[in-house]
Amino acid sequence: MNIQTLIEQRASRNHFDRHRNLSPAQIELLATLAGRAPSAFHLQNWQFIAVQTAEAKARLARLAYGQHKVEDAAVTFIICGTLNAHRQLAQTLEPMVSAGQLPATVSQSWQQMATAALEQQAQAQRDEAIRSASLAAMTLMLAAEGMGLVSCPMSGFDAEGLSLAFGLAPEVLPVMLLPVGYAAEGNWPQKPRKPLAEILRFA
């Protein structure tokens, strides 16, 4: 199945088959593919928490205002962006430098630029974390679609309560929830989109 078909058929699904689970290998593959998303300076400023036990799902559902799909899906990912990722950028880029893919001078330049753009810039760090986490989430959704699974991005949850309940570090920002699993009956097809003339301009 090519990427155009995946995009054309993907839709947010609210109904999941609660009797079908995903294997650890499937969950790890989804997270691995999500980690292929792009990020500024190659920060890779994201983390994924795979919520799959009944107890953890129930805890998360309460923080998501009782939305049933959190518990019905095989796994619900907490998609997070990370703050202060530029402080670990030298370590993050080291594999590329060691492999000869990135000159050390370029690595140093990226580190300097990232520090200048983000150090002590709370809003810039938050914006970058949300951008990166969102790109990773979209990548994960397409990966799920390609594996015959469905998903539904969610912004309705108590972020502060979630951070406390799941022990998130201060630099970890919960951006969205992403239930993933097998479809049950009752889902809508992809909803119609705005006409191209309303969303595209040429300059």
Coordinates of N, CA and C in Angstrom, one line a residue:
M1 N 0.8 -1.2 0.0 CA 0.0 0.0 0.0 C 0.9 1.2 0.0
N2 N 0.7 2.1 -0.9 CA 1.5 3.3 -1.0 C 1.1 4.4 -0.1
I3 N 1.9 5.4 0.1 CA 1.6 6.5 1.1 C 0.4 7.3 0.7
Q4 N 0.1 7.5 -0.5 CA -1.1 8.2 -0.9 C -2.3 7.5 -0.5
T5 N -2.3 6.2 -0.7 CA -3.5 5.4 -0.3 C -3.7 5.4 1.3
L6 N -2.6 5.3 2.0 CA -2.6 5.4 3.5 C -3.2 6.7 3.9
I7 N -2.8 7.8 3.3 CA -3.3 9.1 3.7 C -4.8 9.2 3.3
E8 N -5.1 8.7 2.2 CA -6.5 8.9 1.7 C -7.5 8.0 2.5
Q9 N -7.0 6.9 3.1 CA -8.0 6.1 3.8 C -7.9 6.3 5.4
R10 N -6.8 6.9 5.9 CA -6.7 7.1 7.3 C -7.8 8.1 7.8
A11 N -8.4 7.7 8.9 CA -9.4 8.5 9.6 C -9.3 8.3 11.1
S12 N -9.7 9.3 11.9 CA -9.7 9.1 13.3 C -10.9 8.2 13.7
R13 N -10.6 7.1 14.3 CA -11.6 6.1 14.7 C -11.9 6.1 16.2
N14 N -13.1 6.1 16.5 CA -13.5 6.2 17.9 C -13.8 4.8 18.5
H15 N -14.0 3.8 17.7 CA -14.4 2.5 18.2 C -13.3 1.5 17.9
F16 N -12.8 0.8 19.0 CA -11.8 -0.2 18.9 C -12.2 -1.5 19.4
D17 N -11.7 -2.6 18.9 CA -12.0 -3.9 19.3 C -11.2 -4.2 20.6
R18 N -11.8 -4.2 21.7 CA -11.2 -4.2 23.0 C -10.7 -5.6 23.3
H19 N -11.0 -6.6 22.5 CA -10.6 -8.0 22.7 C -9.3 -8.4 21.9
R20 N -8.8 -7.4 21.1 CA -7.6 -7.7 20.3 C -6.4 -6.8 20.8
N21 N -5.4 -7.5 21.2 CA -4.2 -6.8 21.7 C -3.1 -6.7 20.7
L22 N -2.1 -5.9 21.0 CA -0.9 -5.8 20.2 C 0.3 -6.4 20.9
S23 N 1.2 -7.1 20.2 CA 2.3 -7.7 20.9 C 3.3 -6.6 21.2
P24 N 4.2 -6.9 22.2 CA 5.3 -5.9 22.5 C 6.1 -5.5 21.2
A25 N 6.3 -6.5 20.3 CA 7.1 -6.2 19.1 C 6.3 -5.2 18.2
Q26 N 5.0 -5.3 18.1 CA 4.2 -4.4 17.3 C 4.3 -3.0 17.9
I27 N 4.2 -2.9 19.2 CA 4.2 -1.6 19.9 C 5.6 -1.0 19.7
E28 N 6.7 -1.8 19.8 CA 8.0 -1.3 19.7 C 8.2 -0.8 18.2
L29 N 7.7 -1.5 17.3 CA 7.8 -1.1 15.9 C 7.1 0.2 15.6
L30 N 5.9 0.4 16.2 CA 5.2 1.7 16.0 C 6.0 2.8 16.6
A31 N 6.6 2.6 17.8 CA 7.4 3.7 18.4 C 8.7 3.9 17.6
T32 N 9.3 2.8 17.1 CA 10.5 3.0 16.3 C 10.2 3.8 15.0
L33 N 9.1 3.5 14.4 CA 8.8 4.3 13.2 C 8.4 5.7 13.5
A34 N 7.7 5.9 14.6 CA 7.4 7.3 15.0 C 8.7 8.1 15.2
G35 N 9.7 7.4 15.7 CA 11.0 8.1 15.9 C 11.8 8.4 14.7
R36 N 11.2 8.1 13.5 CA 11.8 8.5 12.2 C 11.3 9.8 11.8
A37 N 10.4 10.4 12.5 CA 9.9 11.7 12.2 C 11.0 12.8 12.2
P38 N 10.9 13.9 11.5 CA 11.9 14.9 11.5 C 11.8 15.8 12.7
S39 N 12.9 16.4 13.1 CA 12.9 17.4 14.2 C 14.0 18.4 13.9
A40 N 13.8 19.6 14.4 CA 14.8 20.7 14.2 C 16.1 20.3 14.8
F41 N 17.2 20.5 14.1 CA 18.6 20.2 14.6 C 18.8 18.7 14.9
H42 N 17.8 17.9 14.5 CA 17.8 16.5 14.8 C 17.7 16.2 16.3
L43 N 16.9 17.1 17.0 CA 16.8 17.0 18.4 C 16.2 15.7 18.9
Q44 N 15.2 15.2 18.1 CA 14.4 14.0 18.5 C 13.8 14.2 19.9
N45 N 13.2 15.4 20.0 CA 12.7 15.8 21.4 C 11.3 15.3 21.6
W46 N 11.2 14.0 21.7 CA 9.9 13.3 22.0 C 10.1 12.1 22.9
Q47 N 9.1 11.7 23.5 CA 9.0 10.4 24.2 C 7.6 9.8 24.1
F48 N 7.6 8.5 24.1 CA 6.3 7.8 24.0 C 6.1 6.9 25.2
I49 N 4.9 7.0 25.8 CA 4.6 6.1 26.9 C 3.4 5.2 26.4
A50 N 3.7 3.9 26.3 CA 2.7 2.9 25.8 C 1.9 2.4 27.0
V51 N 0.6 2.9 27.0 CA -0.2 2.5 28.1 C -1.1 1.3 27.7
Q52 N -0.8 0.1 28.3 CA -1.5 -1.1 27.8 C -2.1 -2.0 28.9
T53 N -1.7 -1.8 30.1 CA -2.3 -2.6 31.2 C -3.7 -2.1 31.5
A54 N -4.6 -2.9 32.0 CA -5.9 -2.5 32.3 C -5.9 -1.4 33.4
E55 N -5.0 -1.6 34.4 CA -5.0 -0.6 35.5 C -4.5 0.8 35.0
A56 N -3.5 0.8 34.1 CA -2.9 2.0 33.6 C -3.9 2.7 32.7
K57 N -4.6 1.9 31.9 CA -5.6 2.4 31.0 C -6.8 3.1 31.7
A58 N -7.2 2.4 32.8 CA -8.3 3.0 33.6 C -7.8 4.3 34.3
R59 N -6.6 4.3 34.7 CA -6.0 5.6 35.3 C -6.0 6.7 34.3
L60 N -5.6 6.3 33.1 CA -5.5 7.3 32.0 C -6.9 7.8 31.5
A61 N -7.8 6.9 31.5 CA -9.2 7.2 31.0 C -9.8 8.2 32.0
R62 N -9.6 8.1 33.3 CA -10.1 9.1 34.2 C -9.5 10.5 33.9
L63 N -8.3 10.5 33.5 CA -7.6 11.8 33.2 C -8.0 12.3 31.8
A64 N -8.6 11.4 31.0 CA -9.1 11.8 29.7 C -10.7 12.0 29.7
Y65 N -11.2 12.3 30.9 CA -12.6 12.6 31.1 C -13.5 11.4 30.7
G66 N -13.0 10.2 30.9 CA -13.8 9.0 30.8 C -14.0 8.6 29.3
Q67 N -13.2 9.1 28.4 CA -13.4 8.7 27.0 C -13.0 7.2 26.8
H68 N -14.0 6.4 26.4 CA -13.9 5.0 26.4 C -12.8 4.4 25.5
K69 N -12.4 5.2 24.4 CA -11.4 4.6 23.5 C -10.0 4.5 24.1
V70 N -9.8 5.2 25.2 CA -8.5 5.1 25.9 C -8.4 3.7 26.4
E71 N -9.5 3.1 26.9 CA -9.4 1.8 27.5 C -9.7 0.7 26.5
D72 N -10.5 1.0 25.4 CA -10.8 0.0 24.4 C -9.7 -0.3 23.5
A73 N -8.8 0.7 23.2 CA -7.7 0.4 22.2 C -6.7 -0.5 22.8
A74 N -6.0 -1.2 21.9 CA -5.0 -2.2 22.4 C -3.9 -1.4 23.2
V75 N -3.6 -0.3 22.8 CA -2.6 0.6 23.5 C -2.9 2.0 23.3
T76 N -2.7 2.8 24.3 CA -2.8 4.3 24.1 C -1.5 4.9 24.4
F77 N -0.9 5.5 23.4 CA 0.3 6.2 23.5 C 0.1 7.6 24.1
I78 N 0.9 7.9 25.1 CA 1.0 9.3 25.6 C 2.2 9.9 24.8
I79 N 1.9 10.8 23.9 CA 2.9 11.4 23.0 C 3.4 12.7 23.7
C80 N 4.7 12.7 24.0 CA 5.3 13.8 24.7 C 6.4 14.5 23.9
G81 N 6.5 15.8 24.2 CA 7.6 16.5 23.7 C 8.6 16.8 24.9
T82 N 9.8 16.9 24.6 CA 10.8 17.1 25.7 C 11.4 18.5 25.6
L83 N 11.5 19.2 26.7 CA 12.2 20.5 26.8 C 13.6 20.3 27.1
N84 N 14.4 21.3 26.9 CA 15.9 21.3 27.1 C 16.6 20.2 26.3
A85 N 16.0 19.8 25.2 CA 16.6 18.7 24.4 C 18.0 19.2 23.8
H86 N 18.1 20.5 23.6 CA 19.4 21.0 23.0 C 20.6 20.8 23.9
R87 N 20.3 20.6 25.2 CA 21.4 20.3 26.2 C 22.0 19.0 26.0
Q88 N 21.3 18.1 25.4 CA 21.9 16.7 25.1 C 22.2 16.5 23.6
L89 N 22.2 17.6 22.8 CA 22.3 17.5 21.4 C 23.7 16.9 21.0
A90 N 24.7 17.2 21.7 CA 26.0 16.7 21.3 C 26.0 15.1 21.4
Q91 N 25.4 14.6 22.4 CA 25.2 13.2 22.5 C 24.3 12.6 21.5
T92 N 23.2 13.3 21.2 CA 22.3 12.9 20.2 C 22.9 12.8 18.8
L93 N 23.7 13.7 18.5 CA 24.3 13.8 17.2 C 25.6 12.9 17.0
E94 N 26.1 12.4 18.1 CA 27.4 11.7 18.1 C 27.3 10.4 17.2
P95 N 26.2 9.7 17.1 CA 26.2 8.5 16.2 C 26.4 8.9 14.7
M96 N 25.8 10.1 14.3 CA 26.0 10.6 13.0 C 27.4 11.0 12.7
V97 N 28.1 11.7 13.7 CA 29.4 12.1 13.6 C 30.4 10.9 13.5
S98 N 30.1 9.9 14.3 CA 31.0 8.7 14.3 C 30.8 7.9 13.0
A99 N 29.6 7.9 12.4 CA 29.4 7.2 11.2 C 29.9 8.0 10.0
G100 N 30.4 9.2 10.2 CA 30.9 10.0 9.1 C 29.7 10.7 8.3
Q101 N 28.5 10.6 8.8 CA 27.4 11.3 8.1 C 27.4 12.8 8.3
L102 N 27.9 13.2 9.5 CA 27.8 14.6 9.8 C 29.2 15.1 10.3
P103 N 29.8 16.0 9.6 CA 31.1 16.5 10.1 C 31.0 17.1 11.5
A104 N 32.1 16.9 12.3 CA 32.1 17.4 13.6 C 31.9 18.9 13.7
T105 N 32.4 19.6 12.7 CA 32.2 21.1 12.7 C 30.7 21.5 12.5
V106 N 30.0 20.7 11.7 CA 28.5 20.9 11.5 C 27.8 20.6 12.8
S107 N 28.2 19.5 13.4 CA 27.5 19.2 14.7 C 27.7 20.3 15.7
Q108 N 28.9 20.8 15.8 CA 29.2 21.9 16.7 C 28.3 23.2 16.4
S109 N 28.2 23.4 15.1 CA 27.4 24.6 14.6 C 25.9 24.4 15.0
W110 N 25.4 23.2 14.8 CA 24.0 22.9 15.2 C 23.8 23.1 16.7
Q111 N 24.8 22.6 17.4 CA 24.6 22.8 18.9 C 24.6 24.2 19.3
Q112 N 25.5 25.0 18.7 CA 25.5 26.5 19.0 C 24.2 27.2 18.6
M113 N 23.7 26.8 17.4 CA 22.5 27.4 16.9 C 21.3 27.0 17.8
A114 N 21.2 25.7 18.1 CA 20.1 25.3 19.0 C 20.1 25.9 20.3
T115 N 21.3 26.1 20.9 CA 21.5 26.7 22.2 C 21.0 28.2 22.1
A116 N 21.4 28.9 21.1 CA 21.1 30.3 20.9 C 19.6 30.4 20.7
A117 N 18.9 29.5 20.1 CA 17.5 29.6 19.8 C 16.6 29.1 21.0
L118 N 17.1 28.2 21.8 CA 16.3 27.6 22.8 C 16.7 27.8 24.3
E119 N 17.9 28.1 24.6 CA 18.3 28.2 26.0 C 17.6 29.4 26.6
Q120 N 17.0 29.1 27.7 CA 16.2 30.1 28.5 C 15.1 30.8 27.7
Q121 N 14.6 30.0 26.7 CA 13.5 30.5 25.8 C 12.4 29.5 26.0
A122 N 11.6 29.7 27.1 CA 10.6 28.7 27.5 C 9.5 28.5 26.4
Q123 N 9.1 29.6 25.8 CA 8.0 29.5 24.8 C 8.6 28.8 23.5
A124 N 9.8 29.2 23.1 CA 10.4 28.6 21.9 C 10.6 27.1 22.2
Q125 N 11.0 26.7 23.4 CA 11.2 25.3 23.7 C 9.8 24.5 23.6
R126 N 8.8 25.1 24.2 CA 7.5 24.5 24.2 C 7.0 24.4 22.8
D127 N 7.1 25.4 22.0 CA 6.7 25.4 20.6 C 7.4 24.2 19.8
E128 N 8.7 24.1 20.0 CA 9.5 23.1 19.3 C 9.1 21.7 19.8
A129 N 8.8 21.6 21.1 CA 8.4 20.3 21.6 C 7.1 19.8 21.1
I130 N 6.1 20.8 21.0 CA 4.8 20.4 20.4 C 4.9 20.1 18.9
R131 N 5.7 20.9 18.2 CA 5.9 20.6 16.8 C 6.5 19.2 16.6
S132 N 7.5 18.9 17.3 CA 8.2 17.6 17.1 C 7.3 16.5 17.5
A133 N 6.7 16.6 18.6 CA 5.8 15.5 19.1 C 4.6 15.3 18.1
S134 N 4.1 16.4 17.5 CA 3.0 16.3 16.6 C 3.5 15.6 15.3
L135 N 4.7 15.9 14.8 CA 5.2 15.2 13.7 C 5.4 13.7 13.9
A136 N 5.9 13.4 15.1 CA 6.1 12.0 15.5 C 4.7 11.3 15.6
A137 N 3.7 12.0 16.1 CA 2.4 11.4 16.3 C 1.8 11.0 14.9
M138 N 1.9 12.0 13.9 CA 1.4 11.7 12.6 C 2.1 10.6 11.9
T139 N 3.4 10.5 12.2 CA 4.2 9.4 11.6 C 3.7 8.1 12.2
L140 N 3.4 8.1 13.5 CA 2.9 6.9 14.2 C 1.6 6.5 13.6
M141 N 0.7 7.5 13.4 CA -0.6 7.2 12.8 C -0.6 6.5 11.5
L142 N 0.3 7.0 10.6 CA 0.5 6.4 9.3 C 1.1 5.0 9.4
A143 N 2.0 4.9 10.3 CA 2.6 3.5 10.6 C 1.5 2.5 11.0
A144 N 0.7 3.0 11.9 CA -0.4 2.1 12.3 C -1.3 1.8 11.2
E145 N -1.7 2.7 10.4 CA -2.5 2.5 9.2 C -1.9 1.4 8.3
G146 N -0.6 1.6 8.1 CA 0.1 0.6 7.2 C 0.1 -0.8 7.8
M147 N 0.0 -0.9 9.1 CA 0.0 -2.2 9.8 C -1.4 -2.8 10.0
G148 N -2.4 -2.1 9.3 CA -3.8 -2.6 9.4 C -4.5 -2.2 10.7
L149 N -4.0 -1.2 11.4 CA -4.5 -0.7 12.6 C -5.2 0.6 12.4
V150 N -5.9 1.1 13.5 CA -6.5 2.4 13.4 C -6.1 3.2 14.6
S151 N -6.3 4.5 14.6 CA -5.9 5.4 15.7 C -6.8 6.6 15.8
C152 N -6.6 7.4 16.9 CA -7.4 8.6 17.0 C -6.7 9.5 17.9
P153 N -6.1 10.6 17.4 CA -5.4 11.6 18.2 C -6.4 12.3 19.1
M154 N -5.9 12.6 20.4 CA -6.8 13.2 21.4 C -6.1 14.3 22.1
S155 N -6.8 15.4 22.2 CA -6.2 16.5 23.0 C -7.0 16.7 24.3
G156 N -8.1 16.0 24.5 CA -8.9 16.2 25.7 C -8.4 15.4 26.8
F157 N -7.5 15.9 27.7 CA -7.1 15.2 28.9 C -6.5 16.3 29.8
D158 N -6.4 15.9 31.1 CA -5.8 16.7 32.1 C -4.3 16.5 32.1
A159 N -3.6 17.5 31.5 CA -2.2 17.4 31.3 C -1.4 17.4 32.6
E160 N -1.8 18.2 33.5 CA -1.1 18.3 34.8 C -1.3 17.0 35.6
G161 N -2.6 16.6 35.6 CA -2.9 15.3 36.4 C -2.2 14.1 35.7
L162 N -2.1 14.1 34.4 CA -1.4 13.0 33.7 C 0.1 13.0 34.1
S163 N 0.7 14.2 34.1 CA 2.1 14.2 34.5 C 2.4 13.7 35.9
L164 N 1.5 14.0 36.8 CA 1.6 13.5 38.2 C 1.4 12.0 38.2
A165 N 0.3 11.6 37.6 CA -0.1 10.2 37.7 C 0.9 9.2 37.0
F166 N 1.6 9.7 36.0 CA 2.5 8.8 35.3 C 4.0 9.2 35.5
G167 N 4.2 10.0 36.5 CA 5.6 10.3 36.9 C 6.4 11.0 35.8
L168 N 5.8 11.9 35.0 CA 6.6 12.5 34.0 C 7.6 13.5 34.6
A169 N 8.8 13.5 34.1 CA 9.8 14.5 34.5 C 9.4 15.9 34.2
P170 N 9.9 16.9 34.9 CA 9.4 18.3 34.6 C 9.7 18.7 33.1
E171 N 10.7 18.2 32.5 CA 11.0 18.5 31.1 C 10.2 17.8 30.1
V172 N 9.3 16.9 30.5 CA 8.5 16.1 29.6 C 7.1 16.7 29.5
L173 N 6.7 17.1 28.3 CA 5.4 17.8 28.1 C 4.4 16.8 27.4
P174 N 3.3 16.4 28.1 CA 2.3 15.6 27.4 C 1.6 16.4 26.3
V175 N 1.7 16.0 25.1 CA 1.1 16.8 23.9 C -0.2 16.2 23.5
M176 N -0.3 14.9 23.3 CA -1.6 14.3 22.9 C -1.6 12.8 23.3
L177 N -2.8 12.3 23.3 CA -3.0 10.9 23.5 C -3.3 10.3 22.2
L178 N -2.8 9.0 22.0 CA -3.1 8.4 20.7 C -3.4 6.9 20.9
P179 N -4.7 6.6 21.0 CA -5.1 5.2 21.1 C -4.9 4.5 19.7
V180 N -4.4 3.3 19.8 CA -4.1 2.5 18.6 C -4.6 1.1 18.8
G181 N -5.2 0.5 17.8 CA -5.6 -0.9 17.9 C -6.4 -1.3 16.6
Y182 N -7.2 -2.3 16.8 CA -8.0 -2.8 15.7 C -9.4 -2.2 15.7
A183 N -9.9 -2.0 14.6 CA -11.2 -1.3 14.5 C -12.3 -2.2 14.9
A184 N -13.3 -1.6 15.6 CA -14.6 -2.3 15.8 C -15.6 -1.6 14.9
E185 N -16.8 -2.1 14.9 CA -17.9 -1.6 14.1 C -18.3 -0.2 14.6
G186 N -18.9 0.6 13.7 CA -19.4 1.9 14.1 C -18.6 3.1 13.8
N187 N -17.4 2.9 13.2 CA -16.6 4.0 12.9 C -17.0 4.7 11.6
W188 N -16.8 6.0 11.6 CA -17.1 6.8 10.4 C -16.0 6.6 9.4
P189 N -16.2 6.8 8.1 CA -15.2 6.9 7.1 C -14.5 8.2 7.3
Q190 N -13.4 8.4 6.5 CA -12.8 9.7 6.5 C -13.8 10.8 6.1
K191 N -13.8 11.9 6.9 CA -14.7 13.0 6.7 C -14.3 13.8 5.5
P192 N -15.3 14.4 4.8 CA -14.9 15.3 3.7 C -14.0 16.5 4.1
R193 N -13.1 16.9 3.2 CA -12.2 18.0 3.5 C -12.6 19.2 2.8
K194 N -12.0 20.4 3.2 CA -12.3 21.6 2.5 C -11.8 21.5 1.0
P195 N -12.4 22.3 0.1 CA -11.9 22.3 -1.2 C -10.5 22.8 -1.3
L196 N -9.8 22.3 -2.3 CA -8.4 22.8 -2.4 C -8.2 24.3 -2.6
A197 N -9.2 24.9 -3.2 CA -9.1 26.3 -3.5 C -9.2 27.1 -2.1
E198 N -9.7 26.5 -1.1 CA -9.7 27.2 0.2 C -8.5 27.1 1.0
I199 N -7.6 26.1 0.7 CA -6.4 25.8 1.5 C -5.1 26.0 0.8
L200 N -5.1 26.2 -0.5 CA -3.9 26.3 -1.3 C -3.8 27.7 -2.0
R201 N -2.6 28.3 -1.8 CA -2.3 29.5 -2.5 C -0.9 29.3 -3.2
F202 N -0.8 29.9 -4.4 CA 0.5 29.9 -5.1 C 1.1 31.3 -5.0
A203 N 2.4 31.4 -4.8 CA 3.0 32.7 -4.7 C 4.2 32.7 -5.6

